[in-house]
Amino acid sequence: MKSSKVILVTYPDDFIINEGKQLILSIPEYEIVKVFTQKYINHSKYGMGSGKAEEIEKFVKETNEIEEIIVDEHLSSKQIYNLEKLIGIPVKDRERLILDIFYTRATTVEAKLQIQLAEIEYEMPRVREHAKLLSNSNERAGKGGMGEYIVDVQFRDLKRQMSFIKEKINDAKIKRNIYQHQRQKTGIPVVSLVGYTSSGKTTLFNLLTNEYKETSSNLFTTLSTTTRSFKVPHNNKNKEREGGVLIVDTVGFISRLPTYMIDAFKSTLEESLGADLILLLIDSAEKIEDMRIKYSNCMDILEELNVDKSKLFTILTKVDKIDTRMINEIVEKLEINSDVIAISSDTGYGIHKLKTLLMRKQFLENKYNENTNLKK
């Protein structure tokens, strides 16, 4: 398959540049030819300084191979229109890129509905703005029946679609709540895996449940929750037993995710928020500063979703790739206040300890005892 050669325009910050590259390379058809950095990407006309826009225009004309420009920030329709008019090739902003990635990853009906909702929320403010752009040019936005402008028809149609999709998502949520209620009756504890995208959630999920869900270094490989059971050792009155636990794999977090996208996926995340224990996974093989930023972003999103912090338990993943003496330094520099355990899903390091500690948590002990009593 022929790759599309693209330019990335982003902020002069290593973390943001690397994340921008990861986003783009999550779509296999893309090949990054060059990265342009701009300290401020919110100038009114182009979304960047005129000098930077002209520099990009010159590069595109000289190379004559660039097919698309991706700006790692929110752009208005007017800014995209101005850039495309200046440079002569398609321009895509960060939000549009994320939506495109979501489309390639969605597998469940609910995930697809949530993406459609996010798509409409992305398009709605642009419909009227696009009509204004047309009216300011030699083109006309046009009228529908009874003197009604087509933009009003489009806007109303989007609102109807939004209402329909919200109803469908709500129906899915009701079904999930019924399922959760039935599950709670069994007394089986629920453990949820959350964390930054590509932190190793699905790899750990596969290891614990003997599943074969797709894993990848690409962002957003998982877009919907999956729940499976697994067994962990349980010590009760000096007798070894095995206690069942349900584990939930969730969509990964990312920095600068627009509020409406968080809202669109909130119904999926709510399943993980109701868990008895939430395992926050952090990739320990990354730079300390990157870990700090990602940990902070995760905590911000969890706070926005009103997660009970007392349920949090931090897991440092991929420790086979670091010197284990760094673990204490990571905990200290990230200022992690919850319990911490270091693991490697590849080598099995710390996995037995994780299973044992899960059942030692008081609420899981109580859940297990309730479940045992129900069976008596």
PDB file of N, CA and C in Angstrom, residues 8 15 29 59 65 101 104 147-148 150 177 192 207-208 247 268 279 295 312 370:
ATOM      1  N   LEU A   8       4.130  17.238   9.954  1.00  0.00           N
ATOM      2  CA  LEU A   8       3.572  17.479  11.282  1.00  0.00           C
ATOM      3  C   LEU A   8       3.971  18.876  11.739  1.00  0.00           C
ATOM      4  N   PHE A  15       8.064  15.909  24.424  1.00  0.00           N
ATOM      5  CA  PHE A  15       6.934  15.034  24.739  1.00  0.00           C
ATOM      6  C   PHE A  15       5.814  15.211  23.727  1.00  0.00           C
ATOM      7  N   GLU A  29      -0.957   4.161   6.905  1.00  0.00           N
ATOM      8  CA  GLU A  29      -0.779   4.753   5.570  1.00  0.00           C
ATOM      9  C   GLU A  29       0.041   6.038   5.600  1.00  0.00           C
ATOM     10  N   PHE A  59       8.405  24.765   1.494  1.00  0.00           N
ATOM     11  CA  PHE A  59       8.896  23.385   1.591  1.00  0.00           C
ATOM     12  C   PHE A  59       8.030  22.445   0.745  1.00  0.00           C
ATOM     13  N   GLU A  65       6.066  16.497  -2.919  1.00  0.00           N
ATOM     14  CA  GLU A  65       5.640  15.129  -2.594  1.00  0.00           C
ATOM     15  C   GLU A  65       4.719  15.077  -1.377  1.00  0.00           C
ATOM     16  N   ILE A 101      -8.345   8.028  13.777  1.00  0.00           N
ATOM     17  CA  ILE A 101      -7.750   6.868  14.450  1.00  0.00           C
ATOM     18  C   ILE A 101      -8.844   6.049  15.128  1.00  0.00           C
ATOM     19  N   THR A 104     -10.598   3.767  12.763  1.00  0.00           N
ATOM     20  CA  THR A 104      -9.854   2.565  12.358  1.00  0.00           C
ATOM     21  C   THR A 104      -9.782   1.528  13.472  1.00  0.00           C
ATOM     22  N   GLY A 147     -37.307  29.235   1.754  1.00  0.00           N
ATOM     23  CA  GLY A 147     -36.354  30.293   2.067  1.00  0.00           C
ATOM     24  C   GLY A 147     -35.361  29.953   3.148  1.00  0.00           C
ATOM     25  N   GLU A 148     -35.295  28.671   3.529  1.00  0.00           N
ATOM     26  CA  GLU A 148     -34.402  28.246   4.609  1.00  0.00           C
ATOM     27  C   GLU A 148     -33.007  27.961   4.049  1.00  0.00           C
ATOM     28  N   ILE A 150     -29.449  26.230   3.547  1.00  0.00           N
ATOM     29  CA  ILE A 150     -29.029  24.828   3.631  1.00  0.00           C
ATOM     30  C   ILE A 150     -28.235  24.574   4.907  1.00  0.00           C
ATOM     31  N   ASN A 177     -25.745  -1.426  32.773  1.00  0.00           N
ATOM     32  CA  ASN A 177     -26.062  -1.268  34.202  1.00  0.00           C
ATOM     33  C   ASN A 177     -26.786  -2.493  34.746  1.00  0.00           C
ATOM     34  N   SER A 192     -10.391  -2.859  37.489  1.00  0.00           N
ATOM     35  CA  SER A 192     -10.324  -2.159  36.209  1.00  0.00           C
ATOM     36  C   SER A 192      -8.900  -1.706  35.906  1.00  0.00           C
ATOM     37  N   LEU A 207      -2.483 -11.495  29.776  1.00  0.00           N
ATOM     38  CA  LEU A 207      -1.707 -12.385  30.644  1.00  0.00           C
ATOM     39  C   LEU A 207      -2.576 -12.951  31.773  1.00  0.00           C
ATOM     40  N   LEU A 208      -3.378 -12.088  32.396  1.00  0.00           N
ATOM     41  CA  LEU A 208      -4.185 -12.513  33.540  1.00  0.00           C
ATOM     42  C   LEU A 208      -5.373 -13.380  33.133  1.00  0.00           C
ATOM     43  N   ILE A 247     -11.896  -8.683  35.531  1.00  0.00           N
ATOM     44  CA  ILE A 247     -10.964  -7.618  35.156  1.00  0.00           C
ATOM     45  C   ILE A 247     -11.488  -6.912  33.902  1.00  0.00           C
ATOM     46  N   THR A 268     -18.438   4.474  28.260  1.00  0.00           N
ATOM     47  CA  THR A 268     -17.560   3.305  28.242  1.00  0.00           C
ATOM     48  C   THR A 268     -16.691   3.272  29.492  1.00  0.00           C
ATOM     49  N   LEU A 279      -6.646  -0.173  38.778  1.00  0.00           N
ATOM     50  CA  LEU A 279      -5.202  -0.252  38.608  1.00  0.00           C
ATOM     51  C   LEU A 279      -4.779   0.771  37.563  1.00  0.00           C
ATOM     52  N   TYR A 295       1.358  10.619  33.938  1.00  0.00           N
ATOM     53  CA  TYR A 295       0.719  10.342  35.229  1.00  0.00           C
ATOM     54  C   TYR A 295      -0.182  11.507  35.624  1.00  0.00           C
ATOM     55  N   LEU A 312      -7.639   3.608  43.893  1.00  0.00           N
ATOM     56  CA  LEU A 312      -6.488   3.582  42.982  1.00  0.00           C
ATOM     57  C   LEU A 312      -5.318   2.773  43.530  1.00  0.00           C
ATOM     58  N   GLU A 370     -18.320 -12.550  50.998  1.00  0.00           N
ATOM     59  CA  GLU A 370     -19.741 -12.444  50.660  1.00  0.00           C
ATOM     60  C   GLU A 370     -20.109 -13.500  49.634  1.00  0.00           C
TER      61      GLU A 370
END
